[in-house]
Amino acid sequence: MTPLRIHQLPTAIAAIALLTTLSVDPSSAFAPGANNKSPIQSLPTRSQTANTIFTTSTSLNALGVFVRKAKEADVRKYCQDGPPESVLSLLQKIKDSSDKDDEVELPTELQTLLTKRKGTITIIAEYKRKLEGSGFITDVLDPVLLSPVFREFGAAAVAVLADERTGGCTYDDIVAVVEEQDEALGDVPGPLPVISSDLIVDEIQIAQAADSGAKAVTVTYGVVGEEKVQQFIKDAASLGLEVIVNVGTAEEAQGAVNAGASIISVTGVDGSDNKFAVIESLSIPEGRNVCTIANILAKDNKALEEVEEAWMCRDAGFNCVWVSDALYKAGNDPVEHPGAIISTMKAKSSVKYASPKARSGKGEGAREYLGDILM
């Protein structure tokens, strides 16, 4: 999931951050005798929020609370509006599983797909409709148009930023991508697994993701903590879904592994060296494998530094890179379109021998160029 930057937080999050009466478990509204009082009644007034100052000095922990409260409000509204029976049925399945002491077997299909031999990298291409602060373009093509591009140019999976506030997408977009991918059944390349990249704060979101056809969900360690990460991994497994745990520090990464995570994604960390420092000292129990993903942050230029960073993350030992805004920086440029970015990130080139835009020279990768590498 693309990390939220403080300056991108809308006013709604700041207002919702003042809530003190939100239920921690919105989906519990479906329990017998539950209090379904609308959270809107507890929202602060305009005059109350007008005198509240929100600055970029806000601590990351406080920021996590802001974002979590905002998402909890979204989930509460979704529950009160009445989820479809298909989602409620899946939610009940989660609750039935959580009542049992039996160990749930964790699915590993996505983990295996993302983990290739040493010296190679796989790509998760994230779809989003909104690119805040990109400095280049603000509109992205519909998912049914980009979904086949991701597949045909070599992505291993497609993620959909299913948070309308930050990415402009909804679970309907997940459905659209899943349906488009399913059309490639029997073809080469075949359908890609779809990941629901939402800010998970409640198990009903996991049920939503499964109902939409997603094969995995993302959970952010810094927002929910180790205990919830462990619970969400079990909840997802009960529906056959895998969990990618977003982490930003070495402590969070180890906490995620301790909670049972088999896929972790380093997010909100700039630079390949800093990313590697997050996973470098991981202590992984014998017999377990952990897939590591590097989330590539978009740069405020058109120098394609993100491609070089993907190569460096590969050489540092990451199994996969997650790329989002960087795919759309050049719009539908015939050379630097999203598919070309994906295929070039997968290339065997190295910053030791060439840059992504090198057209001439000697050495491995020197003549490779975006759009020319179809690997």
Short mmCIF file of C-alpha atoms in Angstrom, two decimals:
data_model
loop_
_atom_site.label_atom_id
_atom_site.label_comp_id
_atom_site.label_asym_id
_atom_site.label_seq_id
_atom_site.Cartn_x
_atom_site.Cartn_y
_atom_site.Cartn_z
CA MET A 1 0.00 0.00 0.00
CA THR A 2 1.31 3.39 -0.86
CA PRO A 3 2.13 5.21 2.38
CA LEU A 4 0.11 8.25 3.41
CA ARG A 5 2.02 11.47 3.72
CA ILE A 6 0.87 13.93 6.33
CA HIS A 7 0.28 16.75 3.87
CA GLN A 8 -2.04 14.49 1.87
CA LEU A 9 -4.46 13.83 4.74
CA PRO A 10 -7.84 15.37 3.97
CA THR A 11 -9.68 17.48 6.53
CA ALA A 12 -12.12 14.63 7.11
CA ILE A 13 -9.39 12.53 8.72
CA ALA A 14 -8.45 15.35 11.05
CA ALA A 15 -12.04 15.75 12.13
CA ILE A 16 -12.60 12.05 12.61
CA ALA A 17 -9.38 11.86 14.61
CA LEU A 18 -11.15 13.77 17.39
CA LEU A 19 -13.67 10.97 17.86
CA THR A 20 -13.42 9.19 21.19
CA THR A 21 -16.53 7.03 21.06
CA LEU A 22 -15.99 4.93 17.96
CA SER A 23 -16.38 1.21 18.43
CA VAL A 24 -13.15 -0.73 18.06
CA ASP A 25 -15.07 -3.51 16.34
CA PRO A 26 -17.52 -2.00 13.82
CA SER A 27 -18.67 -5.39 12.59
CA SER A 28 -19.93 -6.16 16.11
CA ALA A 29 -22.91 -3.99 15.14
CA PHE A 30 -24.43 -7.20 13.79
CA ALA A 31 -24.36 -8.88 17.20
CA PRO A 32 -27.75 -9.28 18.92
CA GLY A 33 -28.61 -6.19 20.93
CA ALA A 34 -25.80 -4.14 19.39
CA ASN A 35 -26.00 -0.38 19.64
CA ASN A 36 -26.29 0.93 16.08
CA LYS A 37 -26.11 4.60 16.95
CA SER A 38 -24.66 6.51 14.02
CA PRO A 39 -21.08 7.79 14.51
CA ILE A 40 -22.10 10.90 12.58
CA GLN A 41 -23.89 12.11 15.72
CA SER A 42 -20.55 12.17 17.52
CA LEU A 43 -18.65 14.15 14.91
CA PRO A 44 -17.19 17.48 16.10
CA THR A 45 -18.81 20.65 14.82
CA ARG A 46 -17.18 22.96 12.30
CA SER A 47 -16.46 25.46 15.09
CA GLN A 48 -14.74 22.76 17.15
CA THR A 49 -12.46 21.70 14.31
CA ALA A 50 -11.74 25.25 13.17
CA ASN A 51 -9.72 25.92 16.31
CA THR A 52 -7.78 22.66 16.08
CA ILE A 53 -4.31 22.94 14.55
CA PHE A 54 -2.94 20.00 12.56
CA THR A 55 0.67 20.38 11.51
CA THR A 56 3.34 18.23 9.90
CA SER A 57 4.98 17.88 13.31
CA THR A 58 2.32 15.30 14.19
CA SER A 59 4.03 12.13 15.43
CA LEU A 60 3.77 9.02 13.30
CA ASN A 61 1.97 7.22 16.12
CA ALA A 62 -0.63 9.99 16.29
CA LEU A 63 -0.92 9.92 12.52
CA GLY A 64 -1.63 6.19 12.71
CA VAL A 65 -4.46 6.95 15.13
CA PHE A 66 -5.89 9.59 12.77
CA VAL A 67 -5.92 7.18 9.84
CA ARG A 68 -7.30 4.29 11.88
CA LYS A 69 -10.12 6.42 13.28
CA ALA A 70 -11.03 7.61 9.79
CA LYS A 71 -11.16 4.06 8.48
CA GLU A 72 -13.14 2.85 11.49
CA ALA A 73 -15.73 5.53 10.68
CA ASP A 74 -15.87 4.31 7.08
CA VAL A 75 -16.35 0.72 8.21
CA ARG A 76 -19.00 1.70 10.74
CA LYS A 77 -20.98 3.45 8.01
CA TYR A 78 -20.62 0.43 5.73
CA CYS A 79 -21.98 -1.82 8.48
CA GLN A 80 -24.89 0.50 9.23
CA ASP A 81 -25.83 0.76 5.54
CA GLY A 82 -26.22 -3.00 5.48
CA PRO A 83 -23.55 -5.18 3.80
CA PRO A 84 -24.73 -7.74 1.24
CA GLU A 85 -25.61 -11.22 2.44
CA SER A 86 -22.59 -12.66 0.65
CA VAL A 87 -20.25 -10.53 2.81
CA LEU A 88 -22.16 -11.32 6.00
CA SER A 89 -21.93 -15.03 5.22
CA LEU A 90 -18.15 -14.76 4.86
CA LEU A 91 -17.95 -12.70 8.05
CA GLN A 92 -19.82 -15.44 9.90
CA LYS A 93 -17.34 -17.96 8.55
CA ILE A 94 -14.51 -15.87 10.01
CA LYS A 95 -16.23 -15.67 13.38
CA ASP A 96 -16.93 -19.41 13.41
CA SER A 97 -13.27 -20.10 12.69
CA SER A 98 -12.06 -17.71 15.39
CA ASP A 99 -14.19 -19.56 17.96
CA LYS A 100 -12.20 -22.73 17.33
CA ASP A 101 -8.80 -23.46 18.84
CA ASP A 102 -7.68 -25.41 15.78
CA GLU A 103 -4.70 -24.10 13.85
CA VAL A 104 -5.71 -22.70 10.46
CA GLU A 105 -3.53 -23.78 7.56
CA LEU A 106 -2.12 -20.68 5.90
CA PRO A 107 -2.40 -20.46 2.10
CA THR A 108 0.91 -19.91 0.29
CA GLU A 109 0.00 -19.55 -3.40
CA LEU A 110 0.77 -15.82 -3.60
CA GLN A 111 3.90 -16.13 -1.49
CA THR A 112 5.23 -18.81 -3.83
CA LEU A 113 4.32 -16.76 -6.90
CA LEU A 114 6.18 -13.70 -5.59
CA THR A 115 9.29 -15.61 -4.53
CA LYS A 116 11.52 -16.56 -7.44
CA ARG A 117 15.14 -17.62 -7.63
CA LYS A 118 17.86 -15.37 -6.23
CA GLY A 119 18.85 -12.54 -8.54
CA THR A 120 15.35 -12.03 -9.94
CA ILE A 121 12.52 -9.76 -8.85
CA THR A 122 8.76 -9.99 -9.16
CA ILE A 123 6.45 -7.01 -9.51
CA ILE A 124 3.19 -6.09 -7.82
CA ALA A 125 1.51 -3.37 -9.87
CA GLU A 126 -0.89 -1.25 -7.83
CA TYR A 127 -3.91 0.29 -9.46
CA LYS A 128 -5.31 3.54 -8.11
CA ARG A 129 -7.53 6.22 -9.59
CA LYS A 130 -6.15 9.17 -7.67
CA LEU A 131 -2.56 10.40 -7.70
CA GLU A 132 -2.27 13.09 -5.09
CA GLY A 133 0.80 15.30 -5.27
CA SER A 134 2.31 13.40 -8.21
CA GLY A 135 3.19 16.61 -9.98
CA PHE A 136 2.58 15.03 -13.38
CA ILE A 137 -0.85 13.53 -14.02
CA THR A 138 -3.99 13.31 -11.94
CA ASP A 139 -6.15 10.86 -13.87
CA VAL A 140 -5.54 7.16 -14.47
CA LEU A 141 -7.19 4.93 -17.07
CA ASP A 142 -10.02 2.63 -15.99
CA PRO A 143 -8.96 -0.67 -14.39
CA VAL A 144 -10.27 -2.80 -17.28
CA LEU A 145 -7.82 -0.98 -19.57
CA LEU A 146 -4.76 -1.21 -17.33
CA SER A 147 -5.37 -4.68 -15.91
CA PRO A 148 -4.35 -6.48 -19.13
CA VAL A 149 -1.30 -4.21 -19.47
CA PHE A 150 -0.07 -5.30 -16.04
CA ARG A 151 -0.50 -8.95 -17.02
CA GLU A 152 0.98 -8.78 -20.51
CA PHE A 153 4.09 -6.89 -19.42
CA GLY A 154 5.03 -9.30 -16.66
CA ALA A 155 3.57 -8.25 -13.30
CA ALA A 156 3.18 -11.13 -10.86
CA ALA A 157 0.09 -9.67 -9.17
CA VAL A 158 -2.22 -6.66 -9.28
CA ALA A 159 -3.08 -4.65 -6.18
CA VAL A 160 -6.05 -2.31 -6.01
CA LEU A 161 -5.88 0.56 -3.52
CA ALA A 162 -9.40 -0.01 -2.26
CA ASP A 163 -9.48 3.03 0.00
CA GLU A 164 -11.56 5.70 -1.72
CA ARG A 165 -10.06 8.50 0.34
CA THR A 166 -6.43 7.85 -0.55
CA GLY A 167 -6.62 6.01 -3.88
CA GLY A 168 -10.00 6.87 -5.31
CA CYS A 169 -10.92 3.19 -5.65
CA THR A 170 -13.61 1.02 -4.12
CA TYR A 171 -14.18 -2.72 -3.87
CA ASP A 172 -16.06 -2.45 -7.17
CA ASP A 173 -12.69 -1.77 -8.78
CA ILE A 174 -11.36 -5.00 -7.29
CA VAL A 175 -14.29 -6.84 -8.86
CA ALA A 176 -13.58 -5.19 -12.22
CA VAL A 177 -9.90 -6.20 -12.16
CA VAL A 178 -10.71 -9.75 -11.03
CA GLU A 179 -13.24 -10.15 -13.84
CA GLU A 180 -10.78 -8.83 -16.44
CA GLN A 181 -8.03 -11.13 -15.19
CA ASP A 182 -10.40 -14.10 -15.31
CA GLU A 183 -10.87 -13.48 -19.03
CA ALA A 184 -7.25 -14.58 -19.51
CA LEU A 185 -7.95 -18.06 -18.13
CA GLY A 186 -6.30 -20.55 -20.47
CA ASP A 187 -4.08 -17.89 -22.05
CA VAL A 188 -0.36 -17.24 -21.62
CA PRO A 189 0.20 -15.26 -19.50
CA GLY A 190 -2.80 -16.32 -17.46
CA PRO A 191 -4.81 -14.45 -14.83
CA LEU A 192 -2.94 -12.61 -12.09
CA PRO A 193 -3.99 -12.77 -8.44
CA VAL A 194 -5.58 -9.55 -7.18
CA ILE A 195 -4.67 -7.99 -3.83
CA SER A 196 -7.02 -5.77 -1.85
CA SER A 197 -4.81 -2.92 -0.69
CA ASP A 198 -7.01 -1.37 1.96
CA LEU A 199 -6.34 -0.14 5.48
CA ILE A 200 -7.71 -3.13 7.36
CA VAL A 201 -9.09 -2.33 10.81
CA ASP A 202 -11.90 -4.87 10.99
CA GLU A 203 -12.51 -8.43 9.83
CA ILE A 204 -15.51 -7.40 7.75
CA GLN A 205 -13.06 -5.77 5.31
CA ILE A 206 -11.42 -9.17 4.88
CA ALA A 207 -14.85 -10.60 4.11
CA GLN A 208 -15.37 -7.77 1.59
CA ALA A 209 -12.08 -8.57 -0.10
CA ALA A 210 -12.91 -12.27 -0.38
CA ASP A 211 -16.38 -11.47 -1.70
CA SER A 212 -14.78 -9.24 -4.36
CA GLY A 213 -12.52 -12.05 -5.57
CA ALA A 214 -9.23 -10.88 -4.05
CA LYS A 215 -6.62 -13.49 -3.16
CA ALA A 216 -4.86 -11.41 -0.51
CA VAL A 217 -5.21 -8.35 1.70
CA THR A 218 -2.77 -5.88 3.20
CA VAL A 219 -2.53 -5.16 6.92
CA THR A 220 -0.47 -2.26 8.28
CA TYR A 221 1.45 -3.22 11.43
CA GLY A 222 1.91 0.37 12.61
CA VAL A 223 -1.86 0.92 12.57
CA VAL A 224 -3.17 -2.25 14.25
CA GLY A 225 -0.23 -3.76 16.18
CA GLU A 226 1.06 -7.31 16.57
CA GLU A 227 -2.00 -8.85 18.23
CA LYS A 228 -4.37 -7.67 15.51
CA VAL A 229 -1.93 -8.68 12.77
CA GLN A 230 -1.94 -12.21 14.17
CA GLN A 231 -5.74 -12.26 14.34
CA PHE A 232 -6.19 -10.86 10.83
CA ILE A 233 -3.80 -13.47 9.40
CA LYS A 234 -5.96 -16.19 10.94
CA ASP A 235 -9.18 -14.50 9.80
CA ALA A 236 -7.92 -14.21 6.22
CA ALA A 237 -6.70 -17.82 6.18
CA SER A 238 -10.17 -19.01 7.15
CA LEU A 239 -11.35 -17.59 3.80
CA GLY A 240 -8.33 -18.81 1.85
CA LEU A 241 -6.72 -15.36 1.65
CA GLU A 242 -3.08 -14.46 2.25
CA VAL A 243 -1.93 -11.37 4.15
CA ILE A 244 0.79 -8.91 3.22
CA VAL A 245 1.91 -7.04 6.33
CA ASN A 246 3.15 -3.50 5.77
CA VAL A 247 6.06 -2.53 8.03
CA GLY A 248 8.24 0.56 8.34
CA THR A 249 10.89 -0.39 10.90
CA ALA A 250 13.00 -3.41 11.83
CA GLU A 251 10.96 -3.75 15.03
CA GLU A 252 7.70 -3.86 13.08
CA ALA A 253 9.16 -6.38 10.63
CA GLN A 254 10.18 -8.71 13.44
CA GLY A 255 6.83 -8.21 15.14
CA ALA A 256 5.07 -9.18 11.91
CA VAL A 257 7.13 -12.35 11.58
CA ASN A 258 6.45 -13.18 15.24
CA ALA A 259 2.74 -12.75 14.51
CA GLY A 260 2.96 -15.34 11.73
CA ALA A 261 3.40 -13.18 8.63
CA SER A 262 4.78 -14.98 5.58
CA ILE A 263 4.83 -11.87 3.37
CA ILE A 264 6.05 -8.48 4.59
CA SER A 265 6.26 -5.24 2.63
CA VAL A 266 8.59 -2.42 3.61
CA THR A 267 6.58 0.77 3.09
CA GLY A 268 7.19 4.46 3.67
CA VAL A 269 10.97 4.00 3.61
CA ASP A 270 13.01 5.75 0.92
CA GLY A 271 16.16 4.28 -0.61
CA SER A 272 17.18 0.66 -1.14
CA ASP A 273 19.73 0.68 1.71
CA ASN A 274 17.19 1.99 4.20
CA LYS A 275 14.64 -0.56 3.01
CA PHE A 276 17.12 -3.40 3.39
CA ALA A 277 17.98 -2.26 6.92
CA VAL A 278 14.38 -3.03 7.90
CA ILE A 279 14.70 -6.73 7.00
CA GLU A 280 18.45 -7.29 7.36
CA SER A 281 18.34 -8.66 10.90
CA LEU A 282 15.08 -10.61 10.71
CA SER A 283 15.00 -13.71 12.88
CA ILE A 284 12.87 -16.26 11.02
CA PRO A 285 11.95 -19.54 12.76
CA GLU A 286 13.42 -22.66 11.23
CA GLY A 287 11.21 -24.19 8.59
CA ARG A 288 9.44 -20.94 7.75
CA ASN A 289 9.90 -18.80 4.65
CA VAL A 290 9.17 -15.08 4.51
CA CYS A 291 8.73 -13.22 1.23
CA THR A 292 10.07 -9.66 1.37
CA ILE A 293 8.62 -6.81 -0.71
CA ALA A 294 10.10 -3.35 -1.22
CA ASN A 295 7.54 -0.61 -1.82
CA ILE A 296 9.03 1.80 -4.36
CA LEU A 297 8.18 5.43 -3.61
CA ALA A 298 7.62 7.71 -6.59
CA LYS A 299 10.16 10.50 -7.10
CA ASP A 300 9.18 14.05 -7.98
CA ASN A 301 10.96 13.91 -11.33
CA LYS A 302 10.96 11.98 -14.59
CA ALA A 303 14.43 10.48 -14.26
CA LEU A 304 13.09 6.94 -13.71
CA GLU A 305 15.10 6.56 -10.51
CA GLU A 306 12.42 4.14 -9.35
CA VAL A 307 13.60 1.57 -11.90
CA GLU A 308 17.15 1.77 -10.62
CA GLU A 309 15.90 1.43 -7.06
CA ALA A 310 14.01 -1.72 -8.03
CA TRP A 311 17.23 -3.18 -9.42
CA MET A 312 19.08 -2.27 -6.23
CA CYS A 313 16.38 -3.82 -4.05
CA ARG A 314 16.64 -6.99 -6.14
CA ASP A 315 20.42 -7.06 -5.70
CA ALA A 316 20.01 -6.46 -1.95
CA GLY A 317 17.91 -9.62 -1.67
CA PHE A 318 14.28 -8.50 -1.84
CA ASN A 319 11.97 -10.98 -3.53
CA CYS A 320 9.50 -8.47 -4.94
CA VAL A 321 8.85 -4.76 -5.46
CA TRP A 322 5.51 -3.01 -5.10
CA VAL A 323 5.15 -0.14 -7.55
CA SER A 324 2.28 2.34 -7.66
CA ASP A 325 2.51 6.04 -8.55
CA ALA A 326 5.74 5.53 -10.50
CA LEU A 327 3.76 3.54 -13.08
CA TYR A 328 1.72 6.58 -14.04
CA LYS A 329 4.26 9.41 -14.05
CA ALA A 330 4.48 9.54 -17.83
CA GLY A 331 0.80 8.88 -18.48
CA ASN A 332 0.37 6.84 -21.66
CA ASP A 333 3.69 7.80 -23.17
CA PRO A 334 4.45 5.21 -25.90
CA VAL A 335 7.86 4.48 -24.35
CA GLU A 336 7.39 5.05 -20.63
CA HIS A 337 3.88 3.64 -20.14
CA PRO A 338 3.10 1.40 -17.10
CA GLY A 339 3.87 -1.82 -18.96
CA ALA A 340 7.29 -0.61 -20.03
CA ILE A 341 8.11 0.41 -16.45
CA ILE A 342 7.16 -3.06 -15.20
CA SER A 343 9.17 -4.94 -17.82
CA THR A 344 12.21 -2.74 -17.26
CA MET A 345 12.11 -3.26 -13.50
CA LYS A 346 12.19 -7.00 -14.21
CA ALA A 347 15.14 -6.68 -16.58
CA LYS A 348 18.52 -8.20 -15.80
CA SER A 349 20.20 -4.83 -16.00
CA SER A 350 22.16 -3.35 -13.13
CA VAL A 351 23.03 0.20 -12.13
CA LYS A 352 26.63 -1.01 -12.25
CA TYR A 353 26.41 -1.21 -16.02
CA ALA A 354 23.53 0.96 -17.21
CA SER A 355 20.76 3.37 -16.36
CA PRO A 356 17.16 2.63 -17.35
CA LYS A 357 17.41 5.08 -20.22
CA ALA A 358 20.77 3.97 -21.59
CA ARG A 359 20.67 3.68 -25.37
CA SER A 360 24.31 3.08 -26.12
CA GLY A 361 27.60 1.99 -24.62
CA LYS A 362 29.19 -1.27 -23.59
CA GLY A 363 28.42 -3.81 -20.93
CA GLU A 364 25.41 -5.80 -19.80
CA GLY A 365 22.20 -3.85 -20.18
CA ALA A 366 23.84 -0.89 -21.88
CA ARG A 367 21.57 -1.00 -24.94
CA GLU A 368 18.41 -1.78 -23.04
CA TYR A 369 15.73 0.87 -22.96
CA LEU A 370 12.19 1.23 -21.70
CA GLY A 371 9.78 -0.35 -24.12
CA ASP A 372 12.49 -2.50 -25.69
CA ILE A 373 12.69 -4.96 -22.79
CA LEU A 374 9.91 -7.49 -23.01
CA MET A 375 11.06 -10.13 -20.58
#
